[in-house]
Tab-separated table of C-alpha atoms and ligand atoms in Angstrom:
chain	number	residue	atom	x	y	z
D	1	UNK	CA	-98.445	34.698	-45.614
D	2	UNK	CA	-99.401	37.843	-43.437
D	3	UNK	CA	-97.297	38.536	-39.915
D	4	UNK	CA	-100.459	38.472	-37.986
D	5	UNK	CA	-102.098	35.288	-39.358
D	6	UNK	CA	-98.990	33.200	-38.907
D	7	UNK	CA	-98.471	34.725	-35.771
D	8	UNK	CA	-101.918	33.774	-34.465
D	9	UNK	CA	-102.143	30.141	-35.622
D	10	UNK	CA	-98.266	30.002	-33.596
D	11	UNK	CA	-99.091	28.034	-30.568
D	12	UNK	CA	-96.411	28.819	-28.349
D	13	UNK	CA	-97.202	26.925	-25.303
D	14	UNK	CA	-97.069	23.654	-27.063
D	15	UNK	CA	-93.525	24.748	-28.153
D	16	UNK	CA	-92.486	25.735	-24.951
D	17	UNK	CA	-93.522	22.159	-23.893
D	18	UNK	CA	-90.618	20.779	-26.256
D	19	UNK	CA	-88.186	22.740	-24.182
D	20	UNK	CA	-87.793	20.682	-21.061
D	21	UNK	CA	-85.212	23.447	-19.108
D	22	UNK	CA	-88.087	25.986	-19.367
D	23	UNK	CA	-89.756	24.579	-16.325
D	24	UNK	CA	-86.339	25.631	-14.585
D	25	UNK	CA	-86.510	28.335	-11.615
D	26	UNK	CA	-84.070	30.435	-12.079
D	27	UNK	CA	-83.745	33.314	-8.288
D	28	UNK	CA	-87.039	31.429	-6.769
D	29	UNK	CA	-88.519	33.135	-9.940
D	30	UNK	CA	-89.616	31.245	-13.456
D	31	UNK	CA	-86.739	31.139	-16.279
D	32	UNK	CA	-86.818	33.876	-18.897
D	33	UNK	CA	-84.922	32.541	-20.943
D	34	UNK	CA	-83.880	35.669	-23.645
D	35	UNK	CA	-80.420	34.982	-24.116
D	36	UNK	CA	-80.961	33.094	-27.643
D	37	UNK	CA	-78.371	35.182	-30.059
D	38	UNK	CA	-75.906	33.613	-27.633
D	39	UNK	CA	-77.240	30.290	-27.019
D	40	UNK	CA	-80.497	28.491	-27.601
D	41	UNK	CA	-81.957	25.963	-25.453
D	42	UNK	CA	-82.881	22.353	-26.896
D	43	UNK	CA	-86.184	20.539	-27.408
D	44	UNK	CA	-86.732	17.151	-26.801
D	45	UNK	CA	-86.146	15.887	-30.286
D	46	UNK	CA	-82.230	17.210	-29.912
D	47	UNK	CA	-81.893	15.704	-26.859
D	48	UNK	CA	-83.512	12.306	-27.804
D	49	UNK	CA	-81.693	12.437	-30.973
D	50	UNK	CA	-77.965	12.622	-29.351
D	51	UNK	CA	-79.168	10.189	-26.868
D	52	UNK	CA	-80.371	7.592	-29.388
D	53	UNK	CA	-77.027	7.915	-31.211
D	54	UNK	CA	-74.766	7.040	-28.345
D	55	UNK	CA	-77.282	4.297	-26.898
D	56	UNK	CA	-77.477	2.842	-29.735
D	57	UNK	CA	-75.972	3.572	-32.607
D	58	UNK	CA	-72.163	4.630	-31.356
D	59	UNK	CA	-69.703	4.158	-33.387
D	60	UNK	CA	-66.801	5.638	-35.762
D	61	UNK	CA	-67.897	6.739	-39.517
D	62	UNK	CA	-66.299	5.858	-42.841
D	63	UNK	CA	-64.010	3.363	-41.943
D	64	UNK	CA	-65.738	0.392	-40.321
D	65	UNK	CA	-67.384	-2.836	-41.967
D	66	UNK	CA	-69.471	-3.279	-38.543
D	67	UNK	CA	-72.896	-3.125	-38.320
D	68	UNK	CA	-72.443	-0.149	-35.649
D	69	UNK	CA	-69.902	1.806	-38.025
D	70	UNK	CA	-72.142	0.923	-40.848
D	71	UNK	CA	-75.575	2.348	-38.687
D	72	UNK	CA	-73.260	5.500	-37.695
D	73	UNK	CA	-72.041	6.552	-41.091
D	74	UNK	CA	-75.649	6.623	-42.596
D	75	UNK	CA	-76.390	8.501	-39.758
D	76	UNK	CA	-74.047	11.158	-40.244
D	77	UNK	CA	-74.317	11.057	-43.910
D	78	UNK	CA	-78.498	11.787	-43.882
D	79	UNK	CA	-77.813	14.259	-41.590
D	80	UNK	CA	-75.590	16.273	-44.054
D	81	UNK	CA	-78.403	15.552	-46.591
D	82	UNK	CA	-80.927	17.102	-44.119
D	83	UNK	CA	-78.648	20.725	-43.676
D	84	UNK	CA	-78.171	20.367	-47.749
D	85	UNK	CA	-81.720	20.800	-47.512
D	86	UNK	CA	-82.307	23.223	-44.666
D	87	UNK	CA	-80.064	25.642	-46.948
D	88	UNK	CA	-81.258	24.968	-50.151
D	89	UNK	CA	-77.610	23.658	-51.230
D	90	UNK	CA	-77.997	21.770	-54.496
D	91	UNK	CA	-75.688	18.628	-53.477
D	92	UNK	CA	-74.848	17.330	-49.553
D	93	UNK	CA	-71.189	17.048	-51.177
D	94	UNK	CA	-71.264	21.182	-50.880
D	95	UNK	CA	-72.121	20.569	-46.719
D	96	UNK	CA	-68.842	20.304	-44.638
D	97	UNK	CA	-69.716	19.938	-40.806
D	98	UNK	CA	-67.301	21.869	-38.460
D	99	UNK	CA	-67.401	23.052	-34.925
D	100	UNK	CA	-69.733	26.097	-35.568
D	101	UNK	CA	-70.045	29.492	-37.890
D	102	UNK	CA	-66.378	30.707	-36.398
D	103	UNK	CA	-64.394	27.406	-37.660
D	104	UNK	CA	-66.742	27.617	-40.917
D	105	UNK	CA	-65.389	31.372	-41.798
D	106	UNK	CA	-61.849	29.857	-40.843
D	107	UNK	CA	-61.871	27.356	-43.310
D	108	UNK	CA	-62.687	29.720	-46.072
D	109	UNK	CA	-60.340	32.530	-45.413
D	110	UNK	CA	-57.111	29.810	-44.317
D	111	UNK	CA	-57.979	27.334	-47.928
D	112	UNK	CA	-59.834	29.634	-50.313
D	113	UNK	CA	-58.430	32.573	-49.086
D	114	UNK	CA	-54.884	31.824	-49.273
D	115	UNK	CA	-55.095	30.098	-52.464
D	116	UNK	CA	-57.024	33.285	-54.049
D	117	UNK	CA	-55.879	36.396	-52.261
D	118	UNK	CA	-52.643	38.066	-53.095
D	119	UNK	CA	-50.674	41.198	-51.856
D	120	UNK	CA	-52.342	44.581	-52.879
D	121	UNK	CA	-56.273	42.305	-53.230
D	122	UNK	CA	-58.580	43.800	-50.843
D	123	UNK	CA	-61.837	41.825	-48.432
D	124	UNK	CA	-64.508	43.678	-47.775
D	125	UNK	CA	-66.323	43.440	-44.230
D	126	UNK	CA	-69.350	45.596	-42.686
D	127	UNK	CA	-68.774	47.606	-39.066
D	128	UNK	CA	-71.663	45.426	-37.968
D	129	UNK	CA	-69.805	41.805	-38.162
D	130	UNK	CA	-69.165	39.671	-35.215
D	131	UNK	CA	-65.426	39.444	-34.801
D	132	UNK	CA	-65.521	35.701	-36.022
D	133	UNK	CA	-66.191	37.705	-39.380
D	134	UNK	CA	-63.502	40.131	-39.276
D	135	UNK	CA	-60.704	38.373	-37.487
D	136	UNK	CA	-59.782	35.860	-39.990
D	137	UNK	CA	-59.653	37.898	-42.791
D	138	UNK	CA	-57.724	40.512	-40.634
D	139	UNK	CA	-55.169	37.272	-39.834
D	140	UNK	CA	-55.313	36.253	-44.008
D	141	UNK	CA	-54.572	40.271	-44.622
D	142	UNK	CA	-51.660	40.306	-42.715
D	143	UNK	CA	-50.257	36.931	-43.958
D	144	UNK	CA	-50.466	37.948	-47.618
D	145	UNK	CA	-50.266	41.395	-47.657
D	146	UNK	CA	-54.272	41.973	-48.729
D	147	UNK	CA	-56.321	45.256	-47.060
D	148	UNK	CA	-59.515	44.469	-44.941
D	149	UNK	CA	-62.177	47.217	-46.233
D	150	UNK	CA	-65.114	47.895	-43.949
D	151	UNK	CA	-67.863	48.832	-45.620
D	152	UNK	CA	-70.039	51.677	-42.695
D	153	UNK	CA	-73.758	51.122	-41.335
D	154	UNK	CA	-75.892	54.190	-40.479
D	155	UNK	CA	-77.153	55.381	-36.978
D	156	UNK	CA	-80.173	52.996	-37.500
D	157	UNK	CA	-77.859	50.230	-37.877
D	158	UNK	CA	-78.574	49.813	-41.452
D	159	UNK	CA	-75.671	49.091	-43.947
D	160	UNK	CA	-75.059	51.833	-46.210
D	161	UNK	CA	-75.017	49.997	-49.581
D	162	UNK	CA	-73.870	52.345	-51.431
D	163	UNK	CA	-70.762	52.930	-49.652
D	164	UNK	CA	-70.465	49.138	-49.837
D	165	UNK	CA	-71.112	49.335	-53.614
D	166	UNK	CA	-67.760	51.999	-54.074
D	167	UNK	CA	-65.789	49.942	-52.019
D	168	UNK	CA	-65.855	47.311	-54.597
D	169	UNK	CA	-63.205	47.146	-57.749
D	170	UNK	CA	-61.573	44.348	-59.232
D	171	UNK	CA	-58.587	44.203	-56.663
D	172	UNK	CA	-61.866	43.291	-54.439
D	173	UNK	CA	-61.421	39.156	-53.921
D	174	UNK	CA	-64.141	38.658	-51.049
D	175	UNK	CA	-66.935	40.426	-49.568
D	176	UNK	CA	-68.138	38.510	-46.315
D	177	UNK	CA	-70.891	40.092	-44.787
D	178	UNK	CA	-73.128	38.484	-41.697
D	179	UNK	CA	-77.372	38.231	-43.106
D	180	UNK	CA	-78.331	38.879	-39.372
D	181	UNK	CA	-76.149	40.962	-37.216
D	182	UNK	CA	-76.334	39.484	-32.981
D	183	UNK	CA	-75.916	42.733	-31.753
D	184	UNK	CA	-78.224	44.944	-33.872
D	185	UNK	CA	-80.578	42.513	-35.235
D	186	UNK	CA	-80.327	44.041	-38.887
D	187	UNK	CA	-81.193	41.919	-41.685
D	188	UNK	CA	-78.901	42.663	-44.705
D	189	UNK	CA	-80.129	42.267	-48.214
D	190	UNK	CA	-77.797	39.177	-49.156
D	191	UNK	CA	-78.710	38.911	-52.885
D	192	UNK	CA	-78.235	42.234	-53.770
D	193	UNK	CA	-75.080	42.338	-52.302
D	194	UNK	CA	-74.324	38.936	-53.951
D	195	UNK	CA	-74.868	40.282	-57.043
D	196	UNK	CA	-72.608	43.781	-56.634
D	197	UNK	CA	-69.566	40.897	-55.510
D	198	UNK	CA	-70.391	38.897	-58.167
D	199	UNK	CA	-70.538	42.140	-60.818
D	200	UNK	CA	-66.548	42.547	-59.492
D	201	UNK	CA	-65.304	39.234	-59.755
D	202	UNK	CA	-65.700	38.295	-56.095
D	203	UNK	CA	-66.829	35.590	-53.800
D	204	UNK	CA	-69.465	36.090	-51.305
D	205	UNK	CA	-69.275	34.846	-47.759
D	206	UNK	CA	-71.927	35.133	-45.574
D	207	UNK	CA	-72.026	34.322	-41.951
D	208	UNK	CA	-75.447	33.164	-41.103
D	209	UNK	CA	-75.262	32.300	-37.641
D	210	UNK	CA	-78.165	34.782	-36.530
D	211	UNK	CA	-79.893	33.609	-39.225
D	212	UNK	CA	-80.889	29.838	-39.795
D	213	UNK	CA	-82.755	30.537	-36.404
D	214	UNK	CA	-85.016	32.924	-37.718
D	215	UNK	CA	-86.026	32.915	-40.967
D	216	UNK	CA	-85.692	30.820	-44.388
D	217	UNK	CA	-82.298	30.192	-45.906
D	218	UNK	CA	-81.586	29.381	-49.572
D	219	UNK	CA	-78.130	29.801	-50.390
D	220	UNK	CA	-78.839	29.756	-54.108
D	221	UNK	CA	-81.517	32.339	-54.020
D	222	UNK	CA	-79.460	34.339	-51.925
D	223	UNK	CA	-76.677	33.924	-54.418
D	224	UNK	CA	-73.776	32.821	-51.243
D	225	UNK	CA	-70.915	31.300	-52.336
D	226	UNK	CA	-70.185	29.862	-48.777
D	227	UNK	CA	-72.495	29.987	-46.056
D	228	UNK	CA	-71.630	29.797	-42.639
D	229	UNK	CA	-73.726	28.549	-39.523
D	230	UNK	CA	-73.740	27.423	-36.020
D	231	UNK	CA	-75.834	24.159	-34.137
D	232	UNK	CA	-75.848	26.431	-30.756
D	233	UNK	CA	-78.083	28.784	-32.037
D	234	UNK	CA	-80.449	27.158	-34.041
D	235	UNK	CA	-81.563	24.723	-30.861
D	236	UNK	CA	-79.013	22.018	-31.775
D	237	UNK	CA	-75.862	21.306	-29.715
D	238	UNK	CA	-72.830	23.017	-29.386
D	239	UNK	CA	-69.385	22.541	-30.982
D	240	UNK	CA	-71.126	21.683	-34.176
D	241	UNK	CA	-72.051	23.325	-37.724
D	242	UNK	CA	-71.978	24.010	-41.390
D	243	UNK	CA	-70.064	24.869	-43.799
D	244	UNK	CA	-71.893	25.558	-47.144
D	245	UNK	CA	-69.365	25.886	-50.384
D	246	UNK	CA	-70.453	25.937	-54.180
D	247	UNK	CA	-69.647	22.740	-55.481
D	248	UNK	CA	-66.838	24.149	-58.002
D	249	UNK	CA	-65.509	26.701	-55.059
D	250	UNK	CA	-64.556	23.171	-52.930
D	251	UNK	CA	-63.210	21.026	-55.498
D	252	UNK	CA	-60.133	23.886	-56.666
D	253	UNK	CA	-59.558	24.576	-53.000
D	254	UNK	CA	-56.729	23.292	-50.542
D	255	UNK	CA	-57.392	21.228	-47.680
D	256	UNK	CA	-57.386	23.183	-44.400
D	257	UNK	CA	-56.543	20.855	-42.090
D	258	UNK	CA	-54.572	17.413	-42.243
D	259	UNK	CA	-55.291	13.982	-40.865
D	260	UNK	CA	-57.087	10.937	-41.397
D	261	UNK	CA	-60.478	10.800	-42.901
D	262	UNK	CA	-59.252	13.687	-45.368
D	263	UNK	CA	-56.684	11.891	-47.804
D	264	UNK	CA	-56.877	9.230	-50.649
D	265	UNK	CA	-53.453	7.988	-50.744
D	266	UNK	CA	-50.672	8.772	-48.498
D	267	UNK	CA	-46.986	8.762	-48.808
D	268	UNK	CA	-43.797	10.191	-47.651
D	269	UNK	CA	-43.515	11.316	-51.654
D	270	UNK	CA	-47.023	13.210	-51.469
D	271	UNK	CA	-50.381	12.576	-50.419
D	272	UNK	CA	-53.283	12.834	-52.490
D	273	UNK	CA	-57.060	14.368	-50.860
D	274	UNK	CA	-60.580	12.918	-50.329
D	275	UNK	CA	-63.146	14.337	-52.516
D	276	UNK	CA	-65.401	17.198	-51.070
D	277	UNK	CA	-66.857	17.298	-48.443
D	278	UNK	CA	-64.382	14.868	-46.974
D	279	UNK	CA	-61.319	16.499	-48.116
D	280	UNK	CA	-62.428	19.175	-45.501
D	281	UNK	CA	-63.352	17.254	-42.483
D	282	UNK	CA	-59.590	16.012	-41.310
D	283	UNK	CA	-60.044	13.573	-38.077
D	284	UNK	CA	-63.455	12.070	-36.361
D	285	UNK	CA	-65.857	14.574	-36.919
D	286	UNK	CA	-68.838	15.572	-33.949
D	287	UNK	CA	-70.758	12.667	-35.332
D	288	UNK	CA	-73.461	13.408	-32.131
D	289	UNK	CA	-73.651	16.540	-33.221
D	290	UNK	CA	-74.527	16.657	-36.506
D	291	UNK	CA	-76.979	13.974	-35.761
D	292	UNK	CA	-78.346	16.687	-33.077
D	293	UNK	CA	-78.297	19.009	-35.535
D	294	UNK	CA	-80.184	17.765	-38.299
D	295	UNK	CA	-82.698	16.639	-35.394
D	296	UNK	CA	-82.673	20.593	-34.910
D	297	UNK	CA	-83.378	21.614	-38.542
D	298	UNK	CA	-86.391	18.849	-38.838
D	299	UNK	CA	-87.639	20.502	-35.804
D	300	UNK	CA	-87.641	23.950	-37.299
D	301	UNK	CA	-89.206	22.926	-40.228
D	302	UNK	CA	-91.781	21.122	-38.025
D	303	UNK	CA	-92.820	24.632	-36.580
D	304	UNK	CA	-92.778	26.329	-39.898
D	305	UNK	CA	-90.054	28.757	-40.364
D	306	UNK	CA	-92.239	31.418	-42.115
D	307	UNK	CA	-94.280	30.982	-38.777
D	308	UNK	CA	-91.372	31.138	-36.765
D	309	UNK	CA	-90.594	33.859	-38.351
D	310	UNK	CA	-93.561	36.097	-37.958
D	311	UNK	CA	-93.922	35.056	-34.416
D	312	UNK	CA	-90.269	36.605	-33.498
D	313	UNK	CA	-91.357	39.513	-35.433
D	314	UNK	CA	-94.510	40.044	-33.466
D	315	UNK	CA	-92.835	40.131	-30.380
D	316	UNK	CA	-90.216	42.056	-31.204
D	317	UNK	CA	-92.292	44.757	-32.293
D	318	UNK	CA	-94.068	44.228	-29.104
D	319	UNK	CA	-90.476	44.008	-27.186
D	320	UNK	CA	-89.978	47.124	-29.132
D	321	UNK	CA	-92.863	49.674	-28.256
D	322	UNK	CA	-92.314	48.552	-24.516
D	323	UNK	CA	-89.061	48.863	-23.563
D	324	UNK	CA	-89.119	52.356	-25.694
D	325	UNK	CA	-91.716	53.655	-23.461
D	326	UNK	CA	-89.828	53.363	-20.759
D	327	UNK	CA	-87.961	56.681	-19.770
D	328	UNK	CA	-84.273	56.380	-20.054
D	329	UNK	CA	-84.553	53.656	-22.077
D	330	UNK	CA	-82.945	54.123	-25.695
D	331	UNK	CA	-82.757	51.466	-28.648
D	332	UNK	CA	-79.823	50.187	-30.128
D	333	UNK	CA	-80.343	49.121	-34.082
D	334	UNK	CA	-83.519	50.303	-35.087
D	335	UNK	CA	-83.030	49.227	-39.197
D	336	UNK	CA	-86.209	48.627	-41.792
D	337	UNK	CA	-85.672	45.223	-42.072
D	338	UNK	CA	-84.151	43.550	-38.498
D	339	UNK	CA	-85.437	40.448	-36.298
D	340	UNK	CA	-85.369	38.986	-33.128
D	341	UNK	CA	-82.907	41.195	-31.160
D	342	UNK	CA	-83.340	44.328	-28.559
D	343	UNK	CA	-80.279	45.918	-27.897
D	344	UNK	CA	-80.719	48.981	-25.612
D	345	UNK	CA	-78.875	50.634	-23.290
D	346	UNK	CA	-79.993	53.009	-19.629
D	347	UNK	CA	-79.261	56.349	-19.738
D	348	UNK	CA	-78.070	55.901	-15.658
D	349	UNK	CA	-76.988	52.105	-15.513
D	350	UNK	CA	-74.328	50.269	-16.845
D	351	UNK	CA	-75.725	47.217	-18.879
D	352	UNK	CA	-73.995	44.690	-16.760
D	353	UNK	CA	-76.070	46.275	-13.917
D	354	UNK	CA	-79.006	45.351	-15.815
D	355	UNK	CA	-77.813	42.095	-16.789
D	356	UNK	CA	-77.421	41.345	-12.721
D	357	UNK	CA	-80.823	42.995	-11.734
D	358	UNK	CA	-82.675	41.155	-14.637
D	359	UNK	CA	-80.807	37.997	-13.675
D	360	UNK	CA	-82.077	38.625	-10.037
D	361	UNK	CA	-86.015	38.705	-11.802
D	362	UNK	CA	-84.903	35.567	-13.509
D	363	UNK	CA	-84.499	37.264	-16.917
D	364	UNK	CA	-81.432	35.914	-18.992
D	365	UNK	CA	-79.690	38.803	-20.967
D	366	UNK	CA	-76.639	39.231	-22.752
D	367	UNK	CA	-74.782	42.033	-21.743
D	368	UNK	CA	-71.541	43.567	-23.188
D	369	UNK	CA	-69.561	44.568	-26.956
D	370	UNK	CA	-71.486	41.400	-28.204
D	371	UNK	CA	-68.217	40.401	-30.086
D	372	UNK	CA	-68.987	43.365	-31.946
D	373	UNK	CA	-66.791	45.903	-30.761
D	374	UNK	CA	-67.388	48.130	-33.923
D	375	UNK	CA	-70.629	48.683	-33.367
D	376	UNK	CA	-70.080	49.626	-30.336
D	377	UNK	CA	-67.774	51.984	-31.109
D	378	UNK	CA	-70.261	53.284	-34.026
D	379	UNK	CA	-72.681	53.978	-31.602
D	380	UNK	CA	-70.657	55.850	-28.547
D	381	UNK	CA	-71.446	52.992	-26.471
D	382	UNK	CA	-68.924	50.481	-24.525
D	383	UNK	CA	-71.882	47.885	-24.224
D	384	UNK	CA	-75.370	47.398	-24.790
D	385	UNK	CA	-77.961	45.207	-22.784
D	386	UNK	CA	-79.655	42.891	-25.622
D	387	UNK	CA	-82.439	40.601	-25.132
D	388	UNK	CA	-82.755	38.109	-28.062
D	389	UNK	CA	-85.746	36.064	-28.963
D	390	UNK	CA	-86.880	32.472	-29.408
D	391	UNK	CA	-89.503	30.439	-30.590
D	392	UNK	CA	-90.672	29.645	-27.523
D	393	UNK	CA	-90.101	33.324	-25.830
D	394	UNK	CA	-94.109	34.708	-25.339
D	395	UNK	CA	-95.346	38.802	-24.896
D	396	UNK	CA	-95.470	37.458	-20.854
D	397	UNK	CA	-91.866	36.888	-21.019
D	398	UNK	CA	-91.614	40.556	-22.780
D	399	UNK	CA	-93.499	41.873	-19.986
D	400	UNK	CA	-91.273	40.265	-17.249
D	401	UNK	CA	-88.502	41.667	-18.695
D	402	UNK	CA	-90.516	45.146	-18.672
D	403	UNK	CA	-91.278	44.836	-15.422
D	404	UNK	CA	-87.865	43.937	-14.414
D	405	UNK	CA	-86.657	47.096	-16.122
D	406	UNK	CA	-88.682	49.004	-13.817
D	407	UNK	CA	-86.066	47.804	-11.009
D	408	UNK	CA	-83.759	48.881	-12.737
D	409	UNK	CA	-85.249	52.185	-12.974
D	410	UNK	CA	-85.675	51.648	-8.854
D	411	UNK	CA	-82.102	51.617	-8.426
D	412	UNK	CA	-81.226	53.742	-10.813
D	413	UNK	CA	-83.046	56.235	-12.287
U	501	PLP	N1	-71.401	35.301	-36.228
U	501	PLP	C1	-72.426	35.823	-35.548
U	501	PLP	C2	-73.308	36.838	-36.214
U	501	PLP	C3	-72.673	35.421	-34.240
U	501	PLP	O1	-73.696	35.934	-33.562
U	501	PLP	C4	-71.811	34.465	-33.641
U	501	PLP	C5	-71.990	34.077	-32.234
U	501	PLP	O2	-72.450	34.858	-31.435
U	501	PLP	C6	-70.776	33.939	-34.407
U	501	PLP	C7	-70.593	34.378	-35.690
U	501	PLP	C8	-69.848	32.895	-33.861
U	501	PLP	O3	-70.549	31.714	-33.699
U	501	PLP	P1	-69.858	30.456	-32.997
U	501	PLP	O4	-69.339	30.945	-31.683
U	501	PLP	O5	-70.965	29.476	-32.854
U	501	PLP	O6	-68.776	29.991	-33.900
């Protein structure tokens, strides 16, 4: 399917009537809503979905004989089937719902991590991971005695693969590596980097929090061994996501946490665990919010995610060419293959200036290290200003934020 032709059978303004908060003022002005590596808004169906559960349906899973325990767990369960599918996982066994993409990476460095890496192994990052992708394999370095490796990215923001590709040896026991980067927008080729961990021995982990909002997943064509994402930022609710483990990865692994729900028999002599994915979900899950979020993949797949897809890329490129042409102005992450995010930073203003004078225009921006404090530091910069985009974010929205720019400039320049 060609960019343009998706693009232009896209009908934006019927998506934008899914999104009831868009009809928000935000300042006197309307909302611009460009804020969505952070946070996405929620359509209707999310909404109505969470709504229905707890008017209706509320109960707890797994352990009740009641109709309303009964209506809950199949609930819960077809929405685990729904992400299996929304990631291309073979089995819904391999889906384990946690809060989001940072509890998701926990899991795998605390159970498969200390289970697999030993003192003198080494985990190899990128300089372009969000610190939910670096910290907890810093903490699992220090508690076993491993080295974190980061593998460098060039001044375009594109990963240098082959420095990634010498990093690797067999002490190498993980590489985890985000597909989309939040504060560059990059888009890093997953299955070629899949197979240079693979041709070492290793396990790839790949946070994909930036990406099941943009573009297709398939965890098996990507060749991921877990797969990490986030509700929030694919327009379901917050404090929810996935988990997505190989089958054979999650059966030889520890649990991660303890409680109810997780075991099969307990006893002060030892306990024995739940089969996956159960073994891994300790206490009452977000049962809302998987519901929510499953509500949130159908929805995505409603719009068509190669037509999501080119529709962020058309307006990025559009995003792009305007906010370059403005003097001063100076793009951050400019790699071949990237999506959905302008980072930039004003030669005279500090970005949280921006952030406040946009805010004042009614534009929503992100401002700051992004959680990615390497990058920053890559690029000689202590924040950027970074306007992400939705599927319901149109070129007017690009040129509000354009024009708001040009107050910045006012003040500034
Ligand atoms: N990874 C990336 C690339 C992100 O952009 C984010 C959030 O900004 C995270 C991980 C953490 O996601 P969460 O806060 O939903 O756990």
């Amino acid at each position: 399917m060609s960019t343009t032709s998706a693009a232009t059978r896209y009908d934006v303004e019927r998506v934008r009537r899914d999104f009831p908060i868009l009809d928000r003022q935000v300042n006197g002005k309307p909302l611009v809503y460009l804020d969505n590596a952070a946070s996405t808004q929620k359509p209707t169906a999310v909404i109505e979905a969470v709504r229905d559960y707890y008017a209706t349906h509320n109960a707890n899973i797994h352990r009740g004989v009641h109709r309303l325990s009964q209506e809950a767990t199949a609930a819960f369960e077809a929405a685990r089937a729904t992400m299996a599918r929304f990631v291309g996982a073979e089995q819904s066994e391999e889906i384990i719902f946690t809060r989001g993409t940072t509890e998701s990476i926990n899991l795998v460095a605390f159970s498969y991590g200390r289970a697999n890496v030993k003192a003198g192994d080494e985990i190899v990052v990128t300089e372009m991971e969000h610190h939910s992708n670096i910290i907890p394999w810093q903490l699992l370095c220090e508690q076993v005695g491993a080295v974190l490796k980061p593998a460098p990215i060039d001044d375009t923001g594109d990963l240098i693969l082959d420095e990634l590709e010498s990093l690797l040896t067999e002490r190498t026991k993980i590489v985890a590596v985000g597909h989309v980067s939040n504060a560059l927008g990059t888009i890093n080729p997953i299955a070629r980097i899949a197979e240079m961990a693979h041709a070492v021995g290793a396990v790839l982990v790949v946070d994909g929090a930036q990406a099941t909002p943009h573009a297709t997943v398939d965890v098996r064509a990507l060749g991921a061994d877990f797969y990490a994402c986030s509700g929030h930022k694919m327009y379901g609710p917050t404090g929810i996501g996935v988990l997505y483990g190989r089958r054979e990865l999650l059966d030889a692994m520890p649990p991660y946490q303890g409680g109810g729900e997780m075991i099969r028999t307990v006893s002060f002599e030892g306990s024995t665990w739940a089969e996956v994915p159960h073994k891994f979900e300790a206490g009452t899950p977000n049962i809302a919010g998987a519901i929510g979020l499953a509500a949130a993949a159908d929805y995505l797949e409603s719009l068509g995610r190669e037509a999501i897809a080119a529709h962020e890329l058309d307006l990025m490129a559009y995003g792009t060419a305007h906010l370059e042409a403005i003097p001063g102005v100076h793009m951050i992450g400019t790699a071949r293959e990237k999506t959905a995010v302008l980072s930039f930073v004003f030669e005279s203003a500090h970005p949280h200036d921006i952030g406040t004078i946009l805010d004042n225009e009614g534009v929503a921006v992100r401002t700051g290290h992004h959680c990615a404090q390497p990058v920053m530091k890559h690029f000689g910069v202590p924040a950027t200003a970074r306007a992400s985009l939705g599927v319901y974010n149109t070129h007017e929205e690009i040129d509000a934020l354009v024009a708001a720019m040009g107050k910045v400039r006012e003040l500034f320049a």
